[in-house]
Amino acid sequence: ELNFNDIETQNFLKITNSTSKSIEIYEGWPAAIQLFIQAQNQEFIKETIIYEYINDEIFKNLSETTREFLISCSLLTFFDISIGKKISQSNSFQDLELELSNLNPLIKGGRETMTFNQIFRDFLFDNLKERGLSELNKKHIKAARIFGARGDLDALEIGRAHV
């Protein structure tokens, strides 16, 4: 595992409980924690540094298909490859599974159910929102239909808000 656990994070940062609460969203990801430390005395938003790092060092190195898959799945609290493929509506997923497996600890879980590290999910969802409300609504409705077909009523509630 590349993630720090809570004790390792506190030891690394030599922090108090109050500071610890503000870094929980980084989920032990060492690169994000290091960037958080560097940003503490800066006037710009901490997430800006982390978003730049994610974009330049991780996201840009993925295939277009994988980027679309990830952006599409960012509106979900959990996903699997099958759902992501349906929502992203791409036809070519040649290297998808390999690229997803290389994104640990940014994606957690196995083939059946995956979740995003919260910072990574926020980064991806911001990319989706930049496409406009119409695109966001289409993805929500598509996701609601997929989950609804599976009998997941919570997903139907999400989709109904965007109809």
mmCIF file of C-alpha atoms in Angstrom:
data_model
loop_
_atom_site.group_PDB
_atom_site.id
_atom_site.type_symbol
_atom_site.label_atom_id
_atom_site.label_comp_id
_atom_site.label_asym_id
_atom_site.label_seq_id
_atom_site.Cartn_x
_atom_site.Cartn_y
_atom_site.Cartn_z
ATOM 1 C CA GLU A 1 0.000 0.000 0.000
ATOM 2 C CA LEU A 2 1.210 3.434 -0.856
ATOM 3 C CA ASN A 3 -1.170 5.252 1.481
ATOM 4 C CA PHE A 4 -0.157 6.355 4.957
ATOM 5 C CA ASN A 5 -2.480 5.221 7.721
ATOM 6 C CA ASP A 6 -3.666 7.846 10.247
ATOM 7 C CA ILE A 7 -0.766 7.270 12.652
ATOM 8 C CA GLU A 8 1.843 7.402 9.869
ATOM 9 C CA THR A 9 0.281 10.624 8.570
ATOM 10 C CA GLN A 10 0.384 12.243 12.013
ATOM 11 C CA ASN A 11 3.990 11.141 12.531
ATOM 12 C CA PHE A 12 4.995 12.397 9.091
ATOM 13 C CA LEU A 13 3.424 15.767 9.702
ATOM 14 C CA LYS A 14 3.966 15.930 13.458
ATOM 15 C CA ILE A 15 0.496 17.408 13.669
ATOM 16 C CA THR A 16 -2.229 17.987 16.182
ATOM 17 C CA ASN A 17 -5.790 16.694 15.955
ATOM 18 C CA SER A 18 -7.056 20.041 14.631
ATOM 19 C CA THR A 19 -4.653 19.956 11.673
ATOM 20 C CA SER A 20 -5.375 16.262 11.210
ATOM 21 C CA LYS A 21 -9.046 16.999 10.479
ATOM 22 C CA SER A 22 -8.135 19.341 7.632
ATOM 23 C CA ILE A 23 -6.072 16.694 5.832
ATOM 24 C CA GLU A 24 -8.495 13.759 6.156
ATOM 25 C CA ILE A 25 -9.676 14.299 2.581
ATOM 26 C CA TYR A 26 -6.202 13.328 1.309
ATOM 27 C CA GLU A 27 -6.770 9.787 2.645
ATOM 28 C CA GLY A 28 -3.098 9.169 3.404
ATOM 29 C CA TRP A 29 -1.892 9.900 -0.120
ATOM 30 C CA PRO A 30 1.733 11.021 0.503
ATOM 31 C CA ALA A 31 2.068 13.269 -2.574
ATOM 32 C CA ALA A 32 -1.126 15.132 -1.664
ATOM 33 C CA ILE A 33 -0.046 15.509 1.958
ATOM 34 C CA GLN A 34 3.328 16.896 0.874
ATOM 35 C CA LEU A 35 1.604 19.402 -1.408
ATOM 36 C CA PHE A 36 -0.754 20.312 1.443
ATOM 37 C CA ILE A 37 2.244 21.120 3.632
ATOM 38 C CA GLN A 38 3.806 23.268 0.918
ATOM 39 C CA ALA A 39 0.550 25.138 0.407
ATOM 40 C CA GLN A 40 -0.018 25.980 4.066
ATOM 41 C CA ASN A 41 1.689 29.344 3.852
ATOM 42 C CA GLN A 42 0.492 30.215 0.367
ATOM 43 C CA GLU A 43 -2.349 32.562 -0.537
ATOM 44 C CA PHE A 44 -3.792 30.293 -3.205
ATOM 45 C CA ILE A 45 -6.118 27.369 -2.597
ATOM 46 C CA LYS A 46 -4.438 24.100 -1.608
ATOM 47 C CA GLU A 47 -6.508 22.149 -4.093
ATOM 48 C CA THR A 48 -5.030 24.194 -6.947
ATOM 49 C CA ILE A 49 -1.583 22.703 -6.346
ATOM 50 C CA ILE A 50 -2.974 19.209 -6.020
ATOM 51 C CA TYR A 51 -5.179 19.604 -9.105
ATOM 52 C CA GLU A 52 -2.126 20.722 -11.095
ATOM 53 C CA TYR A 53 -0.189 17.712 -9.887
ATOM 54 C CA ILE A 54 -3.030 15.305 -10.722
ATOM 55 C CA ASN A 55 -3.530 16.869 -14.142
ATOM 56 C CA ASP A 56 0.135 17.111 -15.159
ATOM 57 C CA GLU A 57 1.553 13.958 -13.596
ATOM 58 C CA ILE A 58 -1.372 11.527 -13.771
ATOM 59 C CA PHE A 59 -4.361 12.555 -15.849
ATOM 60 C CA LYS A 60 -2.547 13.750 -18.989
ATOM 61 C CA ASN A 61 -0.681 10.431 -19.167
ATOM 62 C CA LEU A 62 -3.891 8.400 -19.472
ATOM 63 C CA SER A 63 -5.554 7.491 -22.748
ATOM 64 C CA GLU A 64 -8.467 9.630 -23.900
ATOM 65 C CA THR A 65 -10.800 6.665 -23.324
ATOM 66 C CA THR A 66 -9.661 6.229 -19.727
ATOM 67 C CA ARG A 67 -9.926 9.967 -19.050
ATOM 68 C CA GLU A 68 -13.511 9.966 -20.377
ATOM 69 C CA PHE A 69 -14.327 6.871 -18.333
ATOM 70 C CA LEU A 70 -12.999 8.471 -15.132
ATOM 71 C CA ILE A 71 -14.722 11.810 -15.713
ATOM 72 C CA SER A 72 -18.009 10.034 -16.403
ATOM 73 C CA CYS A 73 -17.727 7.924 -13.249
ATOM 74 C CA SER A 74 -16.899 10.930 -11.070
ATOM 75 C CA LEU A 75 -20.579 11.643 -10.457
ATOM 76 C CA LEU A 76 -20.950 8.228 -8.789
ATOM 77 C CA THR A 77 -20.100 7.339 -5.204
ATOM 78 C CA PHE A 78 -19.094 3.881 -6.421
ATOM 79 C CA PHE A 79 -18.777 2.249 -9.812
ATOM 80 C CA ASP A 80 -17.575 -0.775 -11.700
ATOM 81 C CA ILE A 81 -16.118 -1.129 -15.162
ATOM 82 C CA SER A 82 -19.427 -2.154 -16.711
ATOM 83 C CA ILE A 83 -21.302 0.895 -15.386
ATOM 84 C CA GLY A 84 -18.460 3.232 -16.321
ATOM 85 C CA LYS A 85 -18.383 1.936 -19.876
ATOM 86 C CA LYS A 86 -22.122 2.512 -20.269
ATOM 87 C CA ILE A 87 -22.021 6.035 -18.872
ATOM 88 C CA SER A 88 -18.949 7.126 -20.830
ATOM 89 C CA GLN A 89 -20.366 5.628 -24.025
ATOM 90 C CA SER A 90 -16.997 4.972 -25.586
ATOM 91 C CA ASN A 91 -16.461 2.066 -27.957
ATOM 92 C CA SER A 92 -12.785 1.405 -27.313
ATOM 93 C CA PHE A 93 -11.606 0.252 -23.884
ATOM 94 C CA GLN A 94 -8.399 -1.502 -24.887
ATOM 95 C CA ASP A 95 -6.085 -0.374 -22.050
ATOM 96 C CA LEU A 96 -8.734 0.705 -19.547
ATOM 97 C CA GLU A 97 -8.292 -2.019 -16.934
ATOM 98 C CA LEU A 98 -4.505 -1.745 -16.973
ATOM 99 C CA GLU A 99 -4.629 2.041 -16.602
ATOM 100 C CA LEU A 100 -7.184 1.780 -13.788
ATOM 101 C CA SER A 101 -5.028 -0.741 -11.939
ATOM 102 C CA ASN A 102 -2.124 1.728 -12.098
ATOM 103 C CA LEU A 103 -4.177 4.425 -10.339
ATOM 104 C CA ASN A 104 -4.014 2.938 -6.850
ATOM 105 C CA PRO A 105 -4.404 4.705 -4.325
ATOM 106 C CA LEU A 106 -6.541 7.145 -6.335
ATOM 107 C CA ILE A 107 -9.041 4.389 -7.092
ATOM 108 C CA LYS A 108 -9.822 1.890 -4.363
ATOM 109 C CA GLY A 109 -11.557 -1.449 -4.502
ATOM 110 C CA GLY A 110 -11.611 -4.265 -6.996
ATOM 111 C CA ARG A 111 -13.191 -5.078 -10.298
ATOM 112 C CA GLU A 112 -16.670 -5.405 -8.768
ATOM 113 C CA THR A 113 -16.878 -2.100 -6.884
ATOM 114 C CA MET A 114 -14.503 0.834 -6.998
ATOM 115 C CA THR A 115 -14.420 4.230 -5.311
ATOM 116 C CA PHE A 116 -12.312 7.309 -5.878
ATOM 117 C CA ASN A 117 -9.977 9.052 -3.497
ATOM 118 C CA GLN A 118 -12.052 12.163 -2.678
ATOM 119 C CA ILE A 119 -9.530 14.670 -4.048
ATOM 120 C CA PHE A 120 -9.241 12.708 -7.295
ATOM 121 C CA ARG A 121 -13.023 12.461 -7.555
ATOM 122 C CA ASP A 122 -13.369 16.222 -7.015
ATOM 123 C CA PHE A 123 -10.770 16.857 -9.725
ATOM 124 C CA LEU A 124 -12.616 14.601 -12.181
ATOM 125 C CA PHE A 125 -16.043 16.008 -11.308
ATOM 126 C CA ASP A 126 -14.786 19.558 -11.818
ATOM 127 C CA ASN A 127 -13.702 18.457 -15.299
ATOM 128 C CA LEU A 128 -17.209 17.138 -15.926
ATOM 129 C CA LYS A 129 -18.824 20.362 -14.674
ATOM 130 C CA GLU A 130 -16.622 22.387 -17.045
ATOM 131 C CA ARG A 131 -18.429 20.691 -19.929
ATOM 132 C CA GLY A 132 -21.637 22.407 -18.917
ATOM 133 C CA LEU A 133 -24.879 21.635 -17.138
ATOM 134 C CA SER A 134 -26.381 19.857 -20.137
ATOM 135 C CA GLU A 135 -23.574 17.286 -20.264
ATOM 136 C CA LEU A 136 -23.690 16.835 -16.492
ATOM 137 C CA ASN A 137 -27.445 16.249 -16.593
ATOM 138 C CA LYS A 138 -27.096 13.709 -19.416
ATOM 139 C CA LYS A 139 -24.537 11.737 -17.404
ATOM 140 C CA HIS A 140 -26.724 11.848 -14.277
ATOM 141 C CA ILE A 141 -29.765 10.627 -16.170
ATOM 142 C CA LYS A 142 -27.772 7.871 -17.869
ATOM 143 C CA ALA A 143 -26.376 6.751 -14.495
ATOM 144 C CA ALA A 144 -29.830 6.816 -12.915
ATOM 145 C CA ARG A 145 -31.207 4.612 -15.699
ATOM 146 C CA ILE A 146 -28.364 2.125 -15.305
ATOM 147 C CA PHE A 147 -28.698 1.928 -11.523
ATOM 148 C CA GLY A 148 -32.483 1.950 -11.780
ATOM 149 C CA ALA A 149 -32.367 -1.099 -14.046
ATOM 150 C CA ARG A 150 -30.395 -2.772 -11.264
ATOM 151 C CA GLY A 151 -33.055 -1.797 -8.718
ATOM 152 C CA ASP A 152 -30.999 0.850 -6.922
ATOM 153 C CA LEU A 153 -33.630 3.401 -5.912
ATOM 154 C CA ASP A 154 -31.102 5.896 -4.520
ATOM 155 C CA ALA A 155 -29.641 6.303 -8.002
ATOM 156 C CA LEU A 156 -33.131 6.964 -9.334
ATOM 157 C CA GLU A 157 -33.475 9.864 -6.891
ATOM 158 C CA ILE A 158 -30.208 11.365 -8.182
ATOM 159 C CA GLY A 159 -31.407 11.144 -11.775
ATOM 160 C CA ARG A 160 -34.845 12.539 -11.024
ATOM 161 C CA ALA A 161 -33.320 15.763 -9.699
ATOM 162 C CA HIS A 162 -31.786 16.423 -13.112
ATOM 163 C CA VAL A 163 -34.739 15.593 -15.370
#
